[in-house]
């Protein structure tokens, strides 16, 4: 798929702007703090209905109008997809004093109002940022987020299961606490155990499948980008354990019953702790570089390449499941790579319908300039196309 | 309040007092009522073998407005919600168990809300009552009448597909 028009109004530092994008490579050049990252964040937000950076919706509304009567940011795009064209609109209402107008997001898909969760993945995208290195070297939370944002774009059932799971965990944790205080009996757990295990089955099955694909693709890209010097392996580590190398792939019912068995054996400890000790909220996946755990043993450069390989693997996962290309967004990641790795990334991305790349340093990436179909200057919240040098 | 005529203020005051003095819970179904048992439990034309279980008294008004149900009711006054500190002892499940044990009841219809907590309550009651040999059913979930398919959210559509019926 590819975006042919994007409109932003009162979003971050953009007052009002319309960009017509090209198929192929679109390059955005600008000094720091002019709005390059905001532009890619906007597309990522249209795709996932979540910001890659902001903590509250009010952060997304242009500051000048935040105290006005209608503090509303609008994002809108027109997309050509193999599954039919898409007109996607998101309105973000910042803080409000009028109880008639709740703060939050309003979404329209081809003119029809939708719940935000029903609009996730209508536009599919992969976002590369300089923080991606933390997927490899950071805490498990970031690896779970990598998985969640990838899978929920293509699997509506996964997103639903995640939402239900979070609610069940909350209810179940307070029930466990009440049992510990002898205000409830452990017989009341059975419904919540069932619901927890059911949602877990869906989530863990989808994660295992996605990681199966990611592992193969990431290994391929790592080998290619490092010219055969480094290898990466990715392995799912569900919190309930029990995933052996010898295991043939298991289905969601099998995951559900494994989860139930795990809950059974953890019963006393869970009541003691007053919280749910196993399940998707404690999952992780291991990343090994050249056979050693990537966090402590690899160099920054190796970690960075592995992170890049994981994002490329994400792009090819989405392409496989959708039978359409996701829009690829690279936020300032190419200027930190050497020329060979940069070429390796670009050669792979050539096979995607549309890629958007930002850079503050066009002289370092002249090779991209010559490849780009569309070239733009971003300055103080204005985007202008330029031809020639 | 200062501008309303005195008799209106007096009416309001006595209405509030009436709620305190006259409204009580029906000793059978726990609906709110002025006379005990309530009008539903006294109505002999209603099938005593059929009990519809709801979370709140207002739910009875909604169900009765639909005029499709001719049985009796039971009000739990809540649903299982550990976060709010509501367990089986905090809602009126025991009274329901007693009614079913008296033997007349053929079927219990769980009309708790289609939320996670409402489902938890329905499952709990089902487990509690099934050893007594009574039939326990659950309200169907699906598409609202007169709706347009393209406006229906995904969760509702998925449920409606799961609950499809032969024509």
Coordinates of C-alpha atoms in Angstrom, one line a residue:
Chain A
X1 CA 0.0 0.0 0.0
X2 CA 1.1 3.6 -0.3
X3 CA -0.1 7.0 1.0
X4 CA -0.8 9.5 -1.8
X5 CA -2.0 12.3 0.4
X6 CA -1.5 13.4 4.0
X7 CA -3.1 16.3 5.7
X8 CA -2.3 17.5 9.2
X9 CA -3.9 20.4 11.1
X10 CA -3.1 21.7 14.5
X11 CA -0.9 18.6 15.0
X12 CA 2.3 19.1 17.0
X13 CA 4.1 21.9 15.3
X14 CA 2.0 21.8 12.1
X15 CA -0.7 24.4 11.8
X16 CA -2.1 23.3 8.5
X17 CA -0.3 21.3 5.8
X18 CA -1.0 18.9 2.9
X19 CA 1.6 16.7 1.4
X20 CA 1.3 14.7 -1.8
X21 CA 3.6 11.7 -1.5
X22 CA 5.2 9.6 -4.2
X23 CA 5.5 5.9 -4.6
X24 CA 9.0 4.7 -3.8
X25 CA 11.4 6.7 -1.7
X26 CA 10.4 10.0 -0.2
X27 CA 13.2 11.9 1.5
X28 CA 12.5 14.7 4.1
X29 CA 15.4 17.0 4.8
X30 CA 15.5 19.5 7.6
X31 CA 17.3 20.8 10.7
X32 CA 16.5 19.4 14.1
X33 CA 13.2 20.4 15.7
X34 CA 11.5 21.4 12.4
X35 CA 8.9 18.6 12.4
X36 CA 10.5 15.6 10.6
X37 CA 9.8 13.2 13.4
X38 CA 6.4 14.6 14.0
X39 CA 5.5 13.8 10.4
X40 CA 6.5 10.1 10.7
X41 CA 4.8 9.9 14.1
X42 CA 1.6 11.2 12.5
X43 CA 1.7 8.4 9.9
X44 CA 2.5 5.8 12.6
X45 CA -0.4 7.2 14.7
X46 CA -2.8 6.9 11.8
X47 CA -1.7 3.3 11.5
X48 CA -1.7 2.1 15.1
X49 CA -3.9 4.8 16.8
X50 CA -1.1 5.2 19.3
X51 CA 1.7 7.7 19.4
X52 CA 5.2 6.4 19.3
X53 CA 6.3 9.1 21.8
X54 CA 3.5 11.1 23.4
X55 CA 2.2 10.1 26.8
X56 CA -1.1 12.0 26.5
X57 CA -3.4 13.0 23.7
X58 CA -3.0 16.7 24.7
X59 CA 0.7 16.4 23.8
X60 CA -0.3 15.9 20.2
X61 CA -2.4 19.0 19.8
X62 CA -0.5 22.1 18.6
X63 CA 0.4 24.2 21.7
X64 CA -0.9 27.5 20.4
X65 CA -4.5 26.2 20.3
X66 CA -4.4 24.0 23.4
X67 CA -6.2 26.6 25.4
X68 CA -8.6 27.6 22.7
X69 CA -12.3 26.6 22.6
X70 CA -11.6 23.7 20.2
X71 CA -8.2 22.2 21.0
X72 CA -8.4 19.5 18.2
X73 CA -5.7 18.1 16.1
X74 CA -6.7 16.4 12.8
X75 CA -4.8 13.8 10.8
X76 CA -6.0 12.5 7.5
X77 CA -4.6 10.3 4.8
X78 CA -5.6 8.8 1.4
X79 CA -4.1 5.4 0.8
X80 CA -4.0 3.1 -2.1
X81 CA -4.2 -0.5 -1.0
X82 CA -4.7 -3.9 -2.6
X83 CA -7.6 -4.4 -0.3
X84 CA -9.3 -1.3 -1.6
X85 CA -8.6 2.4 -1.2
X86 CA -8.7 4.0 2.3
X87 CA -9.6 7.4 3.6
X88 CA -8.6 7.5 7.2
X89 CA -9.3 10.5 9.5
X90 CA -8.3 10.8 13.2
X91 CA -9.3 13.8 15.3
X92 CA -7.6 14.2 18.6
X93 CA -9.4 16.3 21.2
X94 CA -7.0 17.7 23.8
X95 CA -8.0 18.9 27.1
X96 CA -11.6 20.2 27.3
X97 CA -13.8 21.9 29.9
X98 CA -17.0 21.1 28.0
X99 CA -18.4 17.8 29.3
X100 CA -20.2 17.3 26.0
X101 CA -16.8 16.9 24.2
X102 CA -14.7 14.1 25.8
X103 CA -11.0 14.3 25.3
X104 CA -9.7 11.5 23.2
X105 CA -9.6 10.2 19.7
X106 CA -12.3 10.1 17.1
X107 CA -11.8 7.9 14.0
X108 CA -13.4 7.6 10.6
X109 CA -12.6 4.9 8.1
X110 CA -13.9 5.8 4.6
X111 CA -16.3 8.3 6.2
X112 CA -17.7 5.9 8.8
X113 CA -17.1 6.4 12.5
X114 CA -15.2 3.5 14.1
X115 CA -13.8 2.7 17.5
X116 CA -10.1 3.3 17.6
X117 CA -9.4 -0.4 18.2
X118 CA -11.3 -1.3 15.0
X119 CA -9.2 1.1 13.0
X120 CA -5.8 -0.2 14.0
X121 CA -3.9 -1.6 11.0
X122 CA -6.2 -0.2 8.3
X123 CA -3.0 1.7 7.3
X124 CA -0.1 -0.6 7.9
X125 CA 3.3 0.8 8.8
X126 CA 6.7 0.0 10.3
X127 CA 8.6 2.7 12.1
X128 CA 12.4 2.7 12.5
X129 CA 13.8 5.1 15.1
X130 CA 17.2 5.5 16.7
X131 CA 15.7 4.1 20.0
X132 CA 15.2 0.7 18.3
X133 CA 18.5 -0.5 19.8
X134 CA 16.6 -0.8 23.1
X135 CA 14.5 -3.7 21.6
X136 CA 17.8 -5.6 21.6
X137 CA 19.5 -4.2 24.7
X138 CA 16.6 -2.9 26.8
X139 CA 14.0 -4.5 29.2
X140 CA 11.5 -7.1 28.2
X141 CA 8.7 -4.5 28.1
X142 CA 10.1 -3.0 24.9
X143 CA 10.3 -6.4 23.2
X144 CA 6.7 -7.1 24.2
X145 CA 5.7 -3.7 22.7
X146 CA 7.6 -4.6 19.5
X147 CA 5.6 -7.8 19.2
X148 CA 2.3 -6.2 20.2
X149 CA 2.4 -3.3 17.8
X150 CA 3.4 -5.7 15.0
X151 CA 0.8 -8.4 15.6
X152 CA -2.1 -6.1 16.5
X153 CA -1.8 -4.4 13.1
X154 CA -2.7 -7.5 11.3
X155 CA -4.7 -9.6 13.8
X156 CA -7.9 -8.0 15.2
X157 CA -8.4 -11.1 17.5
X158 CA -5.0 -10.4 19.0
X159 CA -5.9 -6.8 19.9
X160 CA -9.2 -7.9 21.4
X161 CA -7.5 -10.6 23.4
X162 CA -4.9 -8.1 24.7
X163 CA -7.6 -5.7 25.9
X164 CA -9.6 -8.5 27.6
X165 CA -6.4 -9.9 29.1
X166 CA -5.5 -6.6 30.8
X167 CA -8.9 -6.3 32.3
X168 CA -8.9 -9.9 33.5
X169 CA -5.5 -9.5 35.1
X170 CA -6.7 -6.4 37.1
X171 CA -9.8 -8.3 38.4
X172 CA -7.9 -11.4 39.1
X173 CA -5.2 -9.6 41.0
X174 CA -7.6 -7.9 43.3
X175 CA -9.4 -11.3 43.8
X176 CA -6.1 -12.9 44.7
X177 CA -5.5 -10.1 47.3
X178 CA -8.9 -10.7 48.7
X179 CA -8.3 -14.4 49.0
X180 CA -5.1 -13.7 50.8
X181 CA -7.0 -11.5 53.2
X182 CA -9.6 -14.3 53.6
X183 CA -12.3 -12.1 52.2
X184 CA -13.0 -14.4 49.2
X185 CA -12.6 -18.1 48.5
X186 CA -10.2 -19.5 45.9
X187 CA -13.3 -21.2 44.3
X188 CA -14.1 -17.8 42.8
X189 CA -10.9 -17.9 40.8
X190 CA -12.1 -20.5 38.3
X191 CA -14.0 -18.0 35.9
X192 CA -11.1 -15.6 35.9
X193 CA -8.6 -18.4 35.4
X194 CA -10.5 -19.6 32.4
X195 CA -10.8 -16.2 30.8
X196 CA -7.1 -15.5 31.5
X197 CA -6.0 -18.7 30.0
X198 CA -8.3 -18.3 27.0
X199 CA -7.0 -14.8 26.2
X200 CA -3.4 -16.0 26.9
X201 CA -3.9 -18.9 24.4
X202 CA -4.8 -16.5 21.6
X203 CA -1.9 -14.1 22.5
X204 CA 0.9 -16.6 23.0
X205 CA -0.1 -18.6 19.9
X206 CA 0.0 -15.4 17.8
X207 CA 3.3 -14.3 19.4
X208 CA 4.9 -17.7 18.7
X209 CA 3.9 -17.6 15.1
X210 CA 5.0 -14.1 14.5
X211 CA 8.4 -14.7 16.1
X212 CA 8.8 -17.8 14.0
X213 CA 8.7 -15.7 10.9
X214 CA 10.7 -12.8 12.5
X215 CA 13.5 -15.2 13.6
X216 CA 14.1 -16.4 10.1
X217 CA 13.9 -13.0 8.5
X218 CA 16.0 -11.3 11.2
X219 CA 18.8 -13.9 10.8
X220 CA 18.7 -13.4 7.0
X221 CA 19.0 -9.6 7.3
X222 CA 21.7 -9.7 10.0
X223 CA 23.8 -11.9 7.8
X224 CA 23.3 -9.7 4.8
X225 CA 23.9 -6.3 6.5
X226 CA 27.1 -7.5 8.3
X227 CA 28.4 -9.3 5.2
X228 CA 28.3 -12.6 6.9
X229 CA 30.3 -11.4 9.9
X230 CA 27.5 -11.5 12.6
X231 CA 24.5 -13.8 13.2
X232 CA 21.4 -13.2 15.2
X233 CA 18.9 -15.7 16.7
X234 CA 15.5 -14.8 18.1
X235 CA 13.7 -17.2 20.5
X236 CA 10.3 -16.9 22.1
X237 CA 10.5 -17.2 25.9
X238 CA 6.9 -17.4 27.2
X239 CA 6.7 -16.8 31.0
X240 CA 5.1 -20.2 31.4
X241 CA 8.2 -21.9 30.0
X242 CA 7.9 -25.3 28.4
X243 CA 8.7 -24.3 24.8
X244 CA 11.4 -26.8 23.8
X245 CA 13.4 -26.8 20.6
X246 CA 11.8 -30.2 19.8
X247 CA 8.3 -28.8 20.1
X248 CA 6.3 -28.9 17.0
X249 CA 4.2 -25.7 16.6
X250 CA 1.3 -25.8 19.0
X251 CA -2.2 -24.3 18.6
X252 CA -4.0 -21.8 20.8
X253 CA -6.0 -24.5 22.6
X254 CA -2.7 -26.2 23.6
X255 CA -1.4 -22.8 24.8
X256 CA -4.6 -22.3 26.8
X257 CA -4.2 -25.6 28.6
X258 CA -0.5 -25.1 29.3
X259 CA -1.5 -21.7 30.8
X260 CA -4.1 -23.4 33.0
X261 CA -1.6 -25.9 34.2
X262 CA 0.9 -23.1 35.0
X263 CA -1.8 -21.3 37.0
X264 CA -2.6 -24.5 38.8
X265 CA 1.0 -24.9 39.9
X266 CA 1.4 -21.3 40.9
X267 CA -1.8 -21.1 42.9
X268 CA -0.3 -20.8 46.4
X269 CA 2.4 -18.4 45.3
X270 CA 0.0 -16.2 43.4
X271 CA -2.3 -15.9 46.4
X272 CA 0.7 -15.0 48.6
X273 CA 1.9 -12.4 46.1
X274 CA -1.6 -11.1 45.4
X275 CA -0.9 -10.9 41.7
X276 CA -0.8 -12.9 38.5
X277 CA 2.7 -14.3 38.1
X278 CA 2.5 -16.0 34.7
X279 CA 1.1 -15.0 31.3
X280 CA 1.7 -12.8 28.3
X281 CA 2.4 -9.7 30.5
X282 CA 5.6 -11.5 31.6
X283 CA 6.6 -12.9 28.2
X284 CA 9.9 -12.1 26.6
X285 CA 12.0 -13.2 23.6
X286 CA 15.7 -13.7 23.6
X287 CA 18.0 -12.1 21.1
X288 CA 21.4 -13.6 20.7
X289 CA 24.2 -12.2 18.6
X290 CA 26.9 -14.7 17.6
X291 CA 25.5 -17.2 20.1
X292 CA 25.6 -14.8 23.1
X293 CA 22.9 -12.8 24.8
X294 CA 22.7 -9.5 22.9
X295 CA 22.3 -7.3 25.9
X296 CA 25.6 -7.7 27.8
X297 CA 27.8 -9.3 25.2
X298 CA 27.4 -7.4 21.9
X299 CA 28.9 -4.1 20.8
X300 CA 26.7 -1.1 20.2
X301 CA 27.2 -1.5 16.4
X302 CA 26.1 -5.1 16.5
X303 CA 23.1 -4.3 18.6
X304 CA 22.1 -1.5 16.2
X305 CA 22.4 -3.9 13.2
X306 CA 20.3 -6.5 15.1
X307 CA 17.6 -3.9 15.8
X308 CA 17.6 -2.9 12.2
X309 CA 17.3 -6.6 11.2
X310 CA 14.3 -6.9 13.6
X311 CA 12.5 -4.0 12.0
X312 CA 13.2 -5.3 8.5
X313 CA 11.8 -8.6 9.7
X314 CA 8.7 -6.8 11.0
X315 CA 8.2 -5.2 7.5
X316 CA 8.4 -8.6 5.8
X317 CA 6.1 -10.2 8.4
X318 CA 3.4 -7.5 7.8
X319 CA 3.9 -7.9 4.0
X320 CA 3.4 -11.7 4.3
X321 CA 0.3 -11.6 6.4
X322 CA -1.3 -8.7 4.6
X323 CA -0.3 -9.7 1.1
X324 CA 0.3 -6.0 0.7
X325 CA 3.3 -3.8 1.6
X326 CA 3.3 -1.8 4.8
X327 CA 4.5 1.8 4.5
X328 CA 8.1 2.0 5.8
X329 CA 9.1 4.9 8.0
X330 CA 12.8 5.6 8.8
X331 CA 13.3 8.3 11.3
X332 CA 16.9 9.5 11.1
X333 CA 18.3 6.0 11.3
X334 CA 20.4 5.9 8.1
X335 CA 22.8 8.6 8.9
X336 CA 24.3 6.6 11.8
X337 CA 25.0 3.6 9.5
X338 CA 28.1 3.0 7.4
X339 CA 27.6 3.2 3.6
X340 CA 27.5 -0.6 3.2
X341 CA 24.8 -1.2 5.8
X342 CA 22.8 1.8 4.4
X343 CA 22.9 0.3 1.0
X344 CA 21.9 -3.1 2.4
X345 CA 18.8 -1.5 4.0
X346 CA 17.9 0.5 0.9
X347 CA 18.2 -2.4 -1.4
X348 CA 15.7 -4.4 0.6
X349 CA 13.3 -1.5 0.9
X350 CA 13.4 -1.0 -2.8
X351 CA 11.0 -3.9 -3.0
X352 CA 8.4 -2.0 -0.9
X353 CA 5.9 0.3 -2.5
X354 CA 6.6 3.3 -0.3
X355 CA 9.4 4.4 2.1
X356 CA 9.6 7.7 4.0
X357 CA 13.1 8.7 5.2
X358 CA 14.1 11.7 7.3
X359 CA 17.5 13.1 7.8
X360 CA 19.1 16.2 9.2
X361 CA 22.3 15.7 7.3
X362 CA 21.7 15.3 3.6
X363 CA 25.4 15.4 2.7
X364 CA 26.0 12.2 4.6
X365 CA 23.3 10.4 2.7
X366 CA 23.9 11.6 -0.9
X367 CA 23.3 8.0 -2.1
X368 CA 19.7 8.3 -0.9
X369 CA 19.2 11.7 -2.6
X370 CA 19.9 10.1 -6.0
X371 CA 17.5 7.3 -5.3
X372 CA 14.6 9.4 -4.0
X373 CA 11.4 9.8 -6.0
X374 CA 10.2 12.7 -3.9
X375 CA 12.4 15.2 -2.0
X376 CA 11.0 17.6 0.6
X377 CA 12.3 20.3 2.9
X378 CA 10.8 20.4 6.4
X379 CA 11.1 23.8 8.0
X380 CA 9.2 25.2 11.0
X381 CA 6.1 23.1 10.4
X382 CA 6.0 23.6 6.6
X383 CA 6.8 20.9 4.0
X384 CA 7.9 21.9 0.5
X385 CA 8.9 19.8 -2.3
X386 CA 12.1 20.6 -4.1
X387 CA 13.6 19.4 -7.4
X388 CA 17.3 19.1 -8.3
X389 CA 20.1 19.3 -5.7
Chain B
X1 CA -35.5 26.2 45.6
X2 CA -36.2 29.7 47.0
X3 CA -38.4 30.7 44.1
X4 CA -40.7 27.6 43.9
X5 CA -44.1 27.8 45.7
X6 CA -44.2 26.3 49.1
X7 CA -46.5 23.4 48.3
X8 CA -44.1 22.2 45.6
X9 CA -41.3 22.1 48.0
X10 CA -43.4 20.2 50.5
X11 CA -44.3 17.7 47.8
X12 CA -40.7 17.1 47.0
X13 CA -39.8 16.8 50.7
X14 CA -42.5 14.2 51.2
X15 CA -41.5 12.3 48.1
X16 CA -38.0 12.0 49.4
X17 CA -39.4 10.9 52.8
X18 CA -41.6 8.3 51.1
X19 CA -38.6 6.7 49.4
X20 CA -37.0 6.4 52.8
X21 CA -40.2 5.2 54.6
X22 CA -42.2 3.2 52.1
X23 CA -39.7 1.7 49.6
X24 CA -38.2 -1.6 50.6
X25 CA -36.8 -4.7 49.0
X26 CA -39.2 -7.5 48.0
X27 CA -38.5 -10.4 50.3
X28 CA -38.7 -12.9 47.4
X29 CA -37.0 -11.3 44.4
X30 CA -35.2 -8.2 46.0
X31 CA -36.8 -5.8 43.6
X32 CA -37.6 -2.4 45.0
X33 CA -41.3 -2.2 46.0
X34 CA -43.8 -0.4 48.2
X35 CA -45.6 -3.5 49.2
X36 CA -44.0 -6.8 50.0
X37 CA -44.0 -9.1 48.0
X38 CA -43.7 -6.9 44.9
X39 CA -46.3 -6.8 42.1
X40 CA -44.3 -9.2 40.0
X41 CA -44.1 -11.8 42.7
X42 CA -47.8 -11.4 43.5
X43 CA -48.9 -11.7 39.9
X44 CA -50.3 -15.2 39.5
X45 CA -50.4 -15.0 35.7
X46 CA -46.6 -14.9 35.7
X47 CA -44.8 -18.2 35.4
X48 CA -43.1 -19.0 38.7
X49 CA -41.1 -21.7 37.1
X50 CA -39.1 -19.1 35.1
X51 CA -36.7 -16.7 36.9
X52 CA -34.9 -13.9 35.1
X53 CA -31.8 -12.8 37.0
X54 CA -30.7 -9.2 36.6
X55 CA -28.1 -6.9 38.2
X56 CA -30.2 -3.9 39.1
X57 CA -33.9 -3.1 39.6
X58 CA -33.8 -0.7 36.6
X59 CA -33.0 -3.7 34.4
X60 CA -36.4 -5.1 35.3
X61 CA -38.1 -2.0 34.0
X62 CA -36.1 -2.4 30.7
X63 CA -37.0 -6.1 30.4
X64 CA -40.6 -5.5 31.3
X65 CA -40.9 -2.7 28.7
X66 CA -40.0 -5.3 26.1
X67 CA -43.1 -7.2 27.3
X68 CA -41.6 -10.4 26.0
X69 CA -41.0 -12.1 29.4
X70 CA -43.9 -13.5 31.5
X71 CA -41.9 -15.1 34.3
X72 CA -40.5 -13.8 37.6
X73 CA -37.4 -11.8 38.4
X74 CA -34.5 -11.9 40.8
X75 CA -32.3 -8.8 41.5
X76 CA -28.7 -9.4 42.5
X77 CA -27.9 -5.8 43.3
X78 CA -24.5 -6.0 41.6
X79 CA -22.2 -8.4 39.9
X80 CA -19.0 -10.1 40.8
X81 CA -16.4 -7.4 40.6
X82 CA -13.2 -8.1 42.7
X83 CA -11.8 -4.6 41.9
X84 CA -14.9 -3.1 43.7
X85 CA -14.7 -5.7 46.4
X86 CA -17.9 -7.4 45.3
X87 CA -17.9 -11.2 45.8
X88 CA -20.7 -13.7 46.0
X89 CA -21.5 -12.7 49.6
X90 CA -21.9 -9.0 48.6
X91 CA -24.6 -9.8 45.9
X92 CA -27.8 -11.6 46.5
X93 CA -26.9 -15.0 45.2
X94 CA -27.8 -17.0 48.3
X95 CA -31.5 -15.9 48.1
X96 CA -31.6 -17.1 44.5
X97 CA -30.2 -20.5 45.6
X98 CA -32.9 -20.7 48.2
X99 CA -35.6 -19.9 45.7
X100 CA -34.4 -22.6 43.3
X101 CA -34.0 -25.2 46.1
X102 CA -37.7 -24.8 46.9
X103 CA -38.3 -26.8 43.7
X104 CA -40.8 -24.9 41.5
X105 CA -38.1 -23.4 39.2
X106 CA -37.6 -25.0 35.8
X107 CA -35.3 -22.4 34.3
X108 CA -33.0 -19.6 35.4
X109 CA -32.3 -17.0 32.7
X110 CA -29.1 -15.0 33.4
X111 CA -29.7 -11.4 32.1
X112 CA -26.6 -9.9 33.7
X113 CA -24.8 -7.3 31.5
X114 CA -22.6 -8.6 28.6
X115 CA -19.5 -7.2 30.3
X116 CA -16.6 -9.3 31.7
X117 CA -18.1 -8.9 35.2
X118 CA -21.6 -9.8 34.0
X119 CA -20.2 -12.9 32.4
X120 CA -18.3 -13.8 35.5
X121 CA -21.5 -13.6 37.5
X122 CA -23.5 -15.7 35.0
X123 CA -20.8 -18.4 35.0
X124 CA -20.7 -18.4 38.8
X125 CA -24.5 -18.8 39.2
X126 CA -24.5 -21.5 36.5
X127 CA -21.9 -23.5 38.5
X128 CA -23.8 -23.0 41.7
X129 CA -27.2 -24.1 40.3
X130 CA -26.2 -26.9 37.9
X131 CA -26.0 -29.6 40.7
X132 CA -29.7 -28.8 41.4
X133 CA -30.7 -29.9 38.0
X134 CA -32.3 -26.6 37.0
X135 CA -31.8 -25.3 33.4
X136 CA -29.6 -22.2 33.3
X137 CA -29.6 -20.1 30.2
X138 CA -28.0 -16.8 29.1
X139 CA -29.4 -13.9 27.0
X140 CA -28.1 -14.1 23.5
X141 CA -25.7 -11.5 22.1
X142 CA -25.9 -10.2 18.6
X143 CA -27.0 -7.4 16.3
X144 CA -29.4 -4.7 17.4
X145 CA -32.6 -4.7 15.4
X146 CA -32.9 -2.2 12.6
X147 CA -29.1 -1.7 12.6
X148 CA -26.9 -1.3 9.5
X149 CA -24.1 -3.9 9.3
X150 CA -21.4 -1.5 8.2
X151 CA -21.9 0.6 11.4
X152 CA -21.6 -2.4 13.8
X153 CA -18.4 -2.6 15.7
X154 CA -16.1 -5.6 15.3
X155 CA -16.6 -7.2 18.7
X156 CA -20.4 -7.3 18.3
X157 CA -20.1 -8.6 14.8
X158 CA -17.8 -11.4 15.9
X159 CA -20.2 -12.3 18.7
X160 CA -23.1 -12.3 16.3
X161 CA -21.3 -14.7 14.0
X162 CA -20.5 -17.0 16.8
X163 CA -24.1 -17.0 17.9
X164 CA -25.6 -17.5 14.4
X165 CA -28.7 -19.6 14.0
X166 CA -30.1 -22.0 11.3
X167 CA -32.8 -20.4 9.2

